Amino acid sequence: MLELRNIKKIFNQNTVNETTVFDNFNLSVKKGDFVSVIGSNGSGKTTMLNIICGSLPIEGGEIIIGDRNLTGQKEYKRYKNIGRVYQNPSLGTCPSMTLLENMSLADNKGKIYGLGRGTDKKRINYYKQLLSRLNLGLEDKLYVKVGLLSGGQRQAVALLMSTMTPIDFLILDEHTAALDPKTAEVIMQLTRELVIEKKITAIMVTHNLKYAVEYGNRLIMMCDGKAIIDKSGKEKEEISVDDILDTFNKISIEKGN
Amino acid sequence: MAITLSILEQGLIYAVLALGVYITYKILDFPDLTVDSSFPLGAAVSAILITKGLNAYLCLIVSFLAGAAAGLTTGIIHVKFKVRDLLSGIITMTMLYSINLHIAGKANLPIFNSENIFSISPLKDYLGGFNTLFIIFLVVLAAKLVLDWYLKTKSGYLLRAVGDNPTLVTSLSKDNGTVKIIGLVIANALVSLSGAVMCQQQRFFEISMGTGAIVIGLASVIIGINLFKTASFLKPTTAVILGSVVYKACVAIAISFGLSATDMKLITGALFLAVLILGNLGKGKKSNA
């Protein structure tokens, strides 16, 4: 499904600040996988996501999703089959537009944004139905500007919006990091439901080890641009938060932090 | 009475310009200085075509399209050549100055003896002194209704999204740049239309008529949006139009206190500054509360 081949990423190339994040990094994700990625700051998690989406250029290697080779393709074109939810809840929605307008925008992804009516009135009930499953009372706030909603509500909407149209691949970039524990739990459950129901392949970067262990069928721990833990299936089920913490500590000691 | 009429006429003509500035400044968050030259561009195109005998209403359409081309230029400079927004506008503005002179043939082109949209109005005999105001009102109304409609279309939604959250537009697999260009095209088309109406109303084209147009536009937008913030039943486009009229009234009042026409730009700038300062004071109060 997703294939990263021999990825090479160097920041500030040919300057004193040159930093190599990835040197021959390889990753292969099967269709339907839900991969949790953990790792300390600077280990290359977010860089990896940015490389997949094209927010960052690469110095070498190939990115393949399904049968599409995305290497060198413009960022916006890659998002045709990719959905992404960001750490910052305000990045997934338009604050000055109403909830209904936001939903309508997302609903039209992949189609032409022409001179037809922006909101299809026949779809309003469908949007309400989608929102009501969040149990946040959002189905009654269709005409409220999204900027007035709370971070958790916005993130829930962003998640719905990013999975509204058929996508192959969902990228979750620490999408619960800015939320309170209870809301984070709600968002995580919604994520799981959506991923299973829509049979989406997903990569989730998180700092929450509990979520990494609890959710998904594969766990990757990154360090210095390499996957130092990569467990899937049964092995993944057996791994515990303590195991991961041990590894984290070992790395810290080795690095002298 | 004559003064009120003149304020309304001028205010409503500039309202069309303000609608354009509303798109770039408020929706796209793009400080577009092209306006200072796309306004006289519309005037130059209209003036020269009128002297050549073209129907005055058709002149408006040609001016509208010319403005669209100006916006397209700024958009391409910014998006395709990655020049900063402010600079892109300045570059187009500067180049257009010469082009405007070429179009009109000279710095001052009177069209006193030619027909214009007001003189060929079929309702002229019924409306008498209100004929000019009525025609201008129709133009503003048409511009507003079309813009309102557009902002409710899918394309319009995308335009609103791009100034608000470009990341989302990318996530929707749409190119931010293209959407921005569309916005600039529509905005400058409106500005140019405003210039065309202005030149037909005052019956001459003058190369410097665009100087400070952006300030007038920005002041109208900011006054309109701030003044009618609490009136949620008013669409922003309506608020902007009212803002333009209020602004013209303020300038007229300042002049009636004995300031001469020479001080026009000084008043324009000072009033704009006053609006900005008052707007900030309002904000300060809110954050303290």
Coordinates of C-alpha atoms in Angstrom, one line a residue:
Chain A
M1 CA 0.0 0.0 0.0
L2 CA 2.5 2.6 1.2
E3 CA 6.1 2.1 0.2
L4 CA 9.0 4.4 1.3
R5 CA 12.1 3.3 -0.5
N6 CA 15.7 4.4 0.3
I7 CA 14.4 7.8 1.6
K8 CA 17.2 10.3 2.1
K9 CA 16.4 13.6 3.8
I10 CA 19.0 16.2 4.8
F11 CA 18.1 19.5 6.3
N12 CA 20.2 22.6 5.5
Q13 CA 22.4 20.7 3.1
N14 CA 25.8 22.1 2.5
T15 CA 25.7 24.4 5.5
V16 CA 27.3 24.1 8.9
N17 CA 23.9 23.2 10.3
E18 CA 23.5 20.2 8.0
T19 CA 21.5 17.4 9.6
T20 CA 20.7 14.1 8.1
V21 CA 17.4 12.9 9.3
F22 CA 16.9 9.9 7.0
D23 CA 19.6 7.9 5.2
N24 CA 18.2 5.0 3.3
F25 CA 15.0 4.8 5.3
N26 CA 12.6 2.1 4.2
L27 CA 9.0 1.5 5.3
S28 CA 6.3 -0.6 3.9
V29 CA 2.7 -0.5 5.1
K30 CA 0.1 -3.1 4.1
K31 CA -3.4 -2.2 3.0
G32 CA -5.7 -1.9 6.0
D33 CA -2.9 -1.5 8.5
F34 CA -3.2 0.9 11.4
V35 CA 0.3 1.9 12.3
S36 CA 1.2 3.8 15.5
V37 CA 4.5 5.6 15.3
I38 CA 6.3 6.8 18.5
G39 CA 9.7 8.2 19.2
S40 CA 11.4 11.1 21.0
N41 CA 11.5 14.6 19.6
G42 CA 13.7 14.9 16.6
S43 CA 13.5 11.2 15.8
G44 CA 12.0 11.9 12.4
K45 CA 8.3 11.0 12.9
T46 CA 6.7 14.2 11.7
T47 CA 9.4 14.5 9.0
M48 CA 8.3 11.2 7.7
L49 CA 4.7 12.3 7.5
N50 CA 5.7 15.5 5.8
I51 CA 7.8 13.5 3.3
I52 CA 4.8 11.3 2.5
C53 CA 2.5 14.3 1.9
G54 CA 5.1 16.3 0.0
S55 CA 5.3 19.2 2.5
L56 CA 9.0 18.5 2.5
P57 CA 11.2 17.6 -0.6
I58 CA 13.5 14.7 -0.3
E59 CA 17.1 14.3 -1.4
G60 CA 16.7 10.8 -2.6
G61 CA 14.4 7.8 -2.7
E62 CA 10.8 7.0 -3.8
I63 CA 7.4 7.3 -2.3
I64 CA 4.7 5.0 -3.6
I65 CA 1.1 4.7 -2.5
G66 CA -0.9 1.9 -4.1
D67 CA 0.1 2.1 -7.8
R68 CA 0.9 5.8 -7.7
N69 CA 4.5 6.9 -7.5
L70 CA 4.2 10.2 -5.6
T71 CA 7.9 11.1 -5.7
G72 CA 8.3 14.7 -6.7
Q73 CA 4.5 15.2 -7.1
K74 CA 3.0 18.5 -5.8
E75 CA 1.7 18.4 -2.3
Y76 CA -1.9 19.2 -3.2
K77 CA -2.1 16.5 -5.8
R78 CA -1.0 13.9 -3.3
Y79 CA -3.9 14.7 -1.1
K80 CA -6.3 13.3 -3.7
N81 CA -6.3 9.9 -1.8
I82 CA -4.8 11.1 1.4
G83 CA -6.5 12.5 4.5
R84 CA -4.6 14.3 7.2
V85 CA -5.5 15.4 10.7
Y86 CA -3.0 17.8 12.4
Q87 CA -2.0 18.3 16.0
N88 CA -3.4 21.8 15.8
P89 CA -7.2 21.5 15.7
S90 CA -7.5 24.8 13.7
L91 CA -5.6 23.4 10.8
G92 CA -8.3 20.9 9.8
T93 CA -11.2 23.3 9.6
C94 CA -12.0 26.8 8.4
P95 CA -12.7 29.0 11.5
S96 CA -14.6 31.8 9.7
M97 CA -16.9 29.4 7.9
T98 CA -19.9 27.7 9.5
L99 CA -19.9 24.0 10.4
L100 CA -22.2 23.3 7.5
E101 CA -20.0 25.1 5.0
N102 CA -17.0 23.2 6.3
M103 CA -18.7 19.9 5.9
S104 CA -19.8 20.8 2.4
L105 CA -16.3 21.8 1.5
A106 CA -14.9 18.4 2.6
D107 CA -17.8 16.5 1.0
N108 CA -16.8 17.9 -2.4
K109 CA -13.1 16.7 -2.2
G110 CA -12.0 15.1 -5.4
K111 CA -14.7 16.8 -7.4
I112 CA -14.6 20.1 -9.2
Y113 CA -15.2 23.2 -7.1
G114 CA -17.2 25.0 -9.7
L115 CA -20.1 27.5 -9.7
G116 CA -22.7 25.1 -8.3
R117 CA -24.3 25.8 -4.9
G118 CA -21.7 25.4 -2.2
T119 CA -24.0 23.5 0.1
D120 CA -26.2 20.7 -1.2
K121 CA -29.3 21.0 0.9
K122 CA -30.1 17.4 0.4
R123 CA -27.0 16.4 2.2
I124 CA -27.7 18.4 5.3
N125 CA -29.4 15.4 7.0
Y126 CA -26.5 13.2 6.2
Y127 CA -24.1 15.7 7.8
K128 CA -26.3 15.9 10.9
Q129 CA -26.2 12.1 11.1
L130 CA -22.4 12.1 10.8
L131 CA -22.1 14.7 13.5
S132 CA -24.6 13.1 15.9
R133 CA -22.4 10.0 16.3
L134 CA -19.8 12.2 17.9
N135 CA -22.2 12.9 20.8
L136 CA -20.9 16.4 21.1
G137 CA -24.1 18.1 20.2
L138 CA -22.6 19.4 17.0
E139 CA -25.6 18.4 14.9
D140 CA -27.4 21.4 16.3
K141 CA -24.5 23.8 15.5
L142 CA -24.5 23.5 11.8
Y143 CA -24.8 27.3 11.4
V144 CA -22.2 28.2 14.0
K145 CA -18.8 29.3 12.8
V146 CA -16.3 26.6 13.4
G147 CA -13.9 29.2 15.1
L148 CA -16.4 29.3 18.0
L149 CA -16.2 25.6 18.7
S150 CA -13.8 24.1 21.3
G151 CA -10.5 22.5 20.2
G152 CA -11.9 19.0 20.8
Q153 CA -15.1 19.7 18.8
R154 CA -13.0 21.1 16.0
Q155 CA -10.7 18.1 16.0
A156 CA -13.6 15.8 15.9
V157 CA -15.0 17.7 12.9
A158 CA -11.5 17.7 11.2
L159 CA -11.4 14.0 11.6
L160 CA -14.9 13.6 10.1
M161 CA -14.0 15.9 7.3
S162 CA -10.8 14.2 6.4
T163 CA -12.5 10.8 6.1
M164 CA -15.7 12.0 4.4
T165 CA -14.7 11.2 0.9
P166 CA -13.1 7.9 -0.1
I167 CA -9.4 8.0 0.8
D168 CA -6.8 5.2 0.8
F169 CA -4.6 6.6 3.4
L170 CA -5.1 8.6 6.6
I171 CA -2.4 10.5 8.3
L172 CA -2.8 11.3 12.0
D173 CA -0.1 13.8 13.1
E174 CA -0.3 13.8 17.0
H175 CA -4.0 14.5 16.5
T176 CA -4.9 14.2 20.2
A177 CA -1.8 16.0 21.6
A178 CA -3.6 19.3 22.1
L179 CA -6.7 17.9 23.7
D180 CA -7.7 17.1 27.3
P181 CA -7.6 13.4 28.2
K182 CA -11.3 12.8 28.0
T183 CA -11.7 14.5 24.6
A184 CA -8.6 12.7 23.4
E185 CA -10.2 9.4 24.3
V186 CA -13.3 10.3 22.4
I187 CA -11.3 11.3 19.3
M188 CA -9.2 8.1 19.5
Q189 CA -12.3 5.9 19.6
L190 CA -13.8 7.8 16.7
T191 CA -10.5 7.3 14.8
R192 CA -10.7 3.5 15.4
E193 CA -14.3 3.3 14.3
L194 CA -13.7 5.3 11.2
V195 CA -10.5 3.4 10.2
I196 CA -12.3 0.0 10.6
E197 CA -15.5 1.1 9.0
K198 CA -14.0 2.7 6.0
K199 CA -11.2 0.2 5.7
I200 CA -8.6 3.0 5.6
T201 CA -4.9 2.4 5.9
A202 CA -3.6 4.8 8.6
I203 CA -0.4 6.0 10.2
M204 CA -0.7 7.7 13.5
V205 CA 2.2 9.6 15.1
T206 CA 1.7 10.0 18.8
H207 CA 3.5 10.8 22.1
N208 CA 0.9 8.9 24.0
L209 CA 2.4 5.4 24.6
K210 CA -0.9 4.1 25.9
Y211 CA -2.6 5.0 22.7
A212 CA 0.2 3.5 20.7
V213 CA -0.1 0.2 22.5
E214 CA -3.9 0.2 22.6
Y215 CA -4.7 1.2 19.1
G216 CA -3.6 -0.2 15.7
N217 CA -2.2 -3.4 14.6
R218 CA 1.4 -2.3 14.2
L219 CA 3.8 -0.3 16.3
I220 CA 6.9 1.5 15.2
M221 CA 9.4 3.3 17.4
M222 CA 11.7 5.6 15.6
C223 CA 15.1 6.9 16.7
D224 CA 17.6 8.8 14.6
G225 CA 15.7 8.2 11.4
K226 CA 15.5 4.4 11.9
A227 CA 12.7 2.1 13.1
I228 CA 14.2 0.5 16.1
I229 CA 11.1 -1.3 17.1
D230 CA 8.7 -2.6 14.5
K231 CA 6.1 -5.1 15.8
S232 CA 2.9 -6.2 14.2
G233 CA 0.1 -8.7 14.7
K234 CA 0.6 -10.9 17.7
E235 CA 3.9 -9.4 18.7
K236 CA 2.3 -6.0 18.8
E237 CA -0.5 -7.2 21.0
E238 CA 1.9 -8.5 23.6
I239 CA 3.9 -5.3 23.8
S240 CA 3.3 -3.2 26.9
V241 CA 3.8 0.5 27.8
D242 CA 6.6 -0.6 30.2
D243 CA 8.5 -2.4 27.4
I244 CA 8.5 0.8 25.3
L245 CA 9.4 3.0 28.3
D246 CA 12.4 0.7 28.9
T247 CA 13.6 1.2 25.4
F248 CA 13.0 5.0 25.6
N249 CA 15.1 5.1 28.8
K250 CA 17.9 3.1 27.2
I251 CA 18.1 5.5 24.3
S252 CA 18.1 8.4 26.6
I253 CA 21.0 7.0 28.6
E254 CA 23.0 6.2 25.5
K255 CA 22.5 9.7 24.2
G256 CA 23.4 11.2 27.5
N257 CA 20.1 13.0 28.1
Chain B
M1 CA -29.3 68.1 -0.9
A2 CA -26.7 68.4 -3.6
I3 CA -24.0 67.4 -1.2
T4 CA -26.0 64.4 0.1
L5 CA -26.5 63.3 -3.5
S6 CA -22.9 63.7 -4.3
I7 CA -21.8 61.8 -1.2
L8 CA -24.1 58.9 -2.1
E9 CA -23.0 58.9 -5.7
Q10 CA -19.3 58.9 -4.9
G11 CA -19.7 56.6 -2.0
L12 CA -21.5 54.0 -4.0
I13 CA -19.1 54.2 -6.9
Y14 CA -16.2 53.6 -4.4
A15 CA -18.3 50.8 -2.9
V16 CA -17.7 48.7 -6.0
L17 CA -14.0 49.2 -5.4
A18 CA -14.4 48.4 -1.7
L19 CA -16.1 45.1 -2.7
G20 CA -13.0 44.2 -4.6
V21 CA -10.7 45.2 -1.8
Y22 CA -13.0 43.2 0.6
I23 CA -12.1 40.1 -1.4
T24 CA -8.3 40.6 -1.3
Y25 CA -7.9 42.2 2.1
K26 CA -10.6 40.4 4.1
I27 CA -11.1 37.1 2.4
L28 CA -7.7 36.4 0.9
D29 CA -5.7 38.3 3.5
F30 CA -3.6 39.7 0.6
P31 CA -2.5 43.3 0.7
D32 CA -3.1 44.0 -3.0
L33 CA -1.7 47.4 -4.2
T34 CA -2.7 46.6 -7.8
V35 CA -5.8 48.5 -6.9
D36 CA -4.1 51.9 -7.2
S37 CA -3.6 51.2 -10.9
S38 CA -6.5 48.9 -11.8
F39 CA -8.9 51.7 -10.7
P40 CA -7.6 54.2 -13.3
L41 CA -7.2 51.2 -15.8
G42 CA -10.9 50.8 -15.8
A43 CA -11.3 54.6 -16.3
A44 CA -8.8 54.7 -19.1
V45 CA -10.3 51.8 -21.0
S46 CA -13.8 53.3 -20.6
A47 CA -12.8 56.8 -21.5
I48 CA -10.9 55.8 -24.7
L49 CA -13.6 53.4 -25.9
I50 CA -16.3 56.0 -25.3
T51 CA -14.5 58.6 -27.4
K52 CA -14.3 55.8 -30.1
G53 CA -18.0 55.6 -29.9
L54 CA -18.5 52.3 -28.2
N55 CA -21.8 51.9 -26.2
A56 CA -21.1 53.1 -22.7
Y57 CA -22.5 50.0 -21.0
L58 CA -20.3 47.8 -23.1
C59 CA -17.4 49.9 -22.0
L60 CA -18.1 48.8 -18.4
I61 CA -17.8 45.2 -19.4
V62 CA -14.5 45.8 -21.3
S63 CA -13.2 47.7 -18.2
F64 CA -14.2 44.9 -16.0
L65 CA -12.3 42.4 -18.1
A66 CA -9.2 44.7 -18.2
G67 CA -9.2 44.8 -14.5
A68 CA -9.4 41.0 -14.4
A69 CA -6.3 40.9 -16.6
A70 CA -4.5 43.2 -14.1
G71 CA -5.5 40.9 -11.2
L72 CA -4.3 37.9 -13.2
T73 CA -0.9 39.5 -13.7
T74 CA -0.5 40.2 -10.0
G75 CA -1.7 36.6 -9.2
I76 CA 0.8 35.0 -11.6
I77 CA 3.7 37.1 -10.4
H78 CA 2.9 36.1 -6.8
V79 CA 1.9 32.5 -7.3
K80 CA 4.0 31.3 -10.2
F81 CA 7.1 33.4 -9.6
K82 CA 6.8 33.3 -5.8
V83 CA 7.2 37.0 -5.4
R84 CA 5.8 38.3 -2.0
D85 CA 2.2 39.5 -2.1
L86 CA 2.9 43.1 -1.4
L87 CA 5.7 43.3 -4.0
S88 CA 3.6 41.6 -6.7
G89 CA 0.9 44.2 -6.3
I90 CA 3.5 47.0 -6.4
I91 CA 5.1 45.7 -9.5
T92 CA 1.8 45.4 -11.4
M93 CA 0.7 48.8 -10.1
T94 CA 3.9 50.5 -11.4
M95 CA 3.8 48.8 -14.8
L96 CA 0.1 49.6 -15.2
Y97 CA 0.8 53.3 -14.8
S98 CA 2.5 53.4 -18.1
I99 CA 0.0 51.1 -19.7
N100 CA -2.8 53.3 -18.5
L101 CA -1.1 56.3 -20.2
H102 CA -0.7 54.3 -23.4
I103 CA -4.4 53.3 -23.3
A104 CA -5.7 56.8 -22.7
G105 CA -3.1 58.3 -25.0
K106 CA -2.5 61.2 -22.5
A107 CA -2.7 61.9 -18.8
N108 CA -6.0 63.7 -19.0
L109 CA -8.8 62.6 -21.3
P110 CA -12.1 64.5 -21.0
I111 CA -15.3 62.9 -22.3
F112 CA -17.6 65.7 -21.6
N113 CA -19.1 65.6 -25.1
S114 CA -19.7 61.9 -25.3
E115 CA -22.6 59.8 -24.3
N116 CA -22.2 57.8 -21.0
I117 CA -24.1 55.3 -19.0
F118 CA -26.1 58.1 -17.4
S119 CA -26.9 60.1 -20.5
I120 CA -28.2 57.1 -22.4
S121 CA -30.3 55.8 -19.5
P122 CA -33.8 55.1 -20.7
L123 CA -35.2 56.3 -17.3
K124 CA -33.4 59.6 -17.5
D125 CA -36.5 61.7 -18.1
Y126 CA -38.4 60.1 -15.2
L127 CA -35.7 60.3 -12.6
G128 CA -34.3 63.8 -13.3
G129 CA -31.6 64.6 -10.8
F130 CA -31.6 61.1 -9.3
N131 CA -30.8 59.4 -12.6
T132 CA -27.1 59.2 -11.9
L133 CA -27.6 57.9 -8.4
F134 CA -30.1 55.3 -9.6
I135 CA -27.7 53.9 -12.3
I136 CA -24.8 53.8 -9.9
F137 CA -27.1 52.1 -7.4
L138 CA -28.0 49.4 -10.0
V139 CA -24.3 48.8 -10.7
V140 CA -23.5 48.4 -7.0
L141 CA -26.5 46.2 -6.5
A142 CA -25.5 44.0 -9.4
A143 CA -21.9 43.7 -8.2
K144 CA -23.0 42.9 -4.7
L145 CA -25.6 40.3 -5.7
V146 CA -23.2 38.5 -8.0
L147 CA -20.5 38.5 -5.4
D148 CA -22.9 37.2 -2.7
W149 CA -23.9 34.5 -5.1
Y150 CA -20.3 33.6 -6.0
L151 CA -19.3 33.4 -2.3
K152 CA -22.0 30.7 -1.9
T153 CA -20.8 28.5 -4.7
K154 CA -18.3 25.7 -4.3
S155 CA -15.6 27.9 -5.9
G156 CA -16.5 30.7 -3.5
Y157 CA -16.3 28.4 -0.5
L158 CA -12.8 27.5 -1.6
L159 CA -11.9 31.2 -2.0
R160 CA -13.0 31.9 1.5
A161 CA -11.1 28.8 2.8
V162 CA -7.8 29.8 1.2
G163 CA -7.5 33.0 3.2
D164 CA -8.7 31.4 6.3
N165 CA -6.7 28.1 6.3
P166 CA -4.6 27.4 3.3
T167 CA -3.6 24.0 4.8
L168 CA -7.2 22.8 4.5
V169 CA -7.4 23.8 0.8
T170 CA -4.2 21.7 0.2
S171 CA -5.8 18.8 2.1
L172 CA -8.8 19.1 -0.2
S173 CA -6.3 18.4 -3.0
K174 CA -6.7 21.9 -4.5
D175 CA -3.9 24.3 -5.4
N176 CA -3.9 27.3 -3.1
G177 CA -2.2 29.4 -5.8
T178 CA -5.0 28.9 -8.4
V179 CA -7.6 29.9 -5.9
K180 CA -5.7 33.0 -4.9
I181 CA -5.4 34.0 -8.6
I182 CA -9.1 33.6 -9.0
G183 CA -9.7 35.9 -6.0
L184 CA -7.3 38.6 -7.4
V185 CA -8.9 38.4 -10.8
I186 CA -12.4 39.0 -9.4
A187 CA -11.2 41.7 -7.0
N188 CA -9.4 43.8 -9.6
A189 CA -12.2 43.3 -12.1
L190 CA -14.5 45.0 -9.6
V191 CA -12.0 47.7 -8.9
S192 CA -11.6 48.4 -12.6
L193 CA -15.4 48.5 -13.0
S194 CA -15.5 51.1 -10.2
G195 CA -13.0 53.2 -12.0
A196 CA -15.0 53.0 -15.2
V197 CA -18.2 54.2 -13.5
M198 CA -16.2 57.0 -11.8
C199 CA -14.7 58.2 -15.1
Q200 CA -18.2 58.2 -16.7
Q201 CA -19.7 60.1 -13.8
Q202 CA -17.0 62.8 -13.6
R203 CA -16.7 62.7 -17.4
F204 CA -13.0 62.6 -17.6
F205 CA -10.1 60.2 -17.1
E206 CA -7.1 61.4 -15.2
I207 CA -4.0 59.4 -14.6
S208 CA -3.7 60.2 -10.9
M209 CA -7.3 59.3 -10.1
G210 CA -6.1 56.0 -8.7
T211 CA -3.6 57.4 -6.2
G212 CA -4.8 56.4 -2.8
A213 CA -7.6 54.2 -4.1
I214 CA -6.4 51.3 -2.0
V215 CA -6.6 53.5 1.1
I216 CA -10.2 54.4 0.2
G217 CA -11.0 50.8 -0.3
L218 CA -9.4 49.6 2.9
A219 CA -11.0 52.4 4.9
S220 CA -14.4 51.5 3.6
V221 CA -13.9 47.8 4.3
I222 CA -12.7 48.4 7.8
I223 CA -15.3 51.0 8.6
G224 CA -18.1 48.8 7.2
I225 CA -17.0 45.6 8.9
N226 CA -16.3 47.3 12.3
L227 CA -19.3 49.6 12.3
F228 CA -21.8 46.9 11.5
K229 CA -20.1 44.1 13.4
T230 CA -23.0 43.7 15.7
A231 CA -25.6 43.9 12.9
S232 CA -25.4 40.2 12.1
F233 CA -28.4 40.4 9.7
L234 CA -26.2 42.5 7.4
K235 CA -24.0 40.5 4.9
P236 CA -20.4 41.7 5.0
T237 CA -20.8 42.9 1.4
T238 CA -23.7 45.2 2.5
A239 CA -21.6 46.4 5.4
V240 CA -18.7 47.2 3.1
I241 CA -21.0 49.2 0.8
L242 CA -22.4 51.2 3.7
G243 CA -18.8 51.6 5.0
S244 CA -17.8 53.2 1.7
V245 CA -20.7 55.7 1.9
V246 CA -19.9 56.5 5.5
Y247 CA -16.3 57.1 4.6
K248 CA -17.2 59.5 1.8
A249 CA -19.5 61.3 4.1
C250 CA -16.7 61.8 6.6
V251 CA -14.4 63.2 3.9
A252 CA -17.2 65.5 2.8
I253 CA -17.7 66.7 6.3
A254 CA -14.0 67.4 6.7
I255 CA -14.0 69.4 3.5
S256 CA -17.0 71.4 4.6
F257 CA -15.0 72.5 7.6
G258 CA -13.0 74.6 5.3
L259 CA -10.3 72.2 4.1
S260 CA -9.5 72.6 0.4
A261 CA -9.5 70.0 -2.3
T262 CA -5.7 70.1 -2.1
D263 CA -5.9 68.5 1.3
M264 CA -8.0 65.6 -0.1
K265 CA -5.3 62.9 0.2
L266 CA -4.3 64.2 3.6
I267 CA -7.8 63.8 4.8
T268 CA -8.1 60.4 3.1
G269 CA -5.0 59.2 4.9
A270 CA -5.8 60.8 8.3
L271 CA -9.3 59.5 8.3
F272 CA -8.0 56.0 7.5
L273 CA -5.5 56.3 10.3
A274 CA -8.3 57.4 12.7
V275 CA -10.4 54.4 11.7
L276 CA -7.5 52.0 12.4
I277 CA -6.7 53.6 15.7
L278 CA -10.4 53.6 16.8
G279 CA -10.7 50.0 15.7
N280 CA -7.7 49.0 17.8
L281 CA -9.1 50.9 20.8
G282 CA -12.2 48.8 20.5
K283 CA -10.2 45.6 20.5
G284 CA -8.2 46.7 23.5
K285 CA -11.3 47.2 25.6
K286 CA -12.5 43.8 24.7
S287 CA -9.4 42.0 25.7
N288 CA -9.3 43.9 29.0
A289 CA -12.8 43.0 29.9

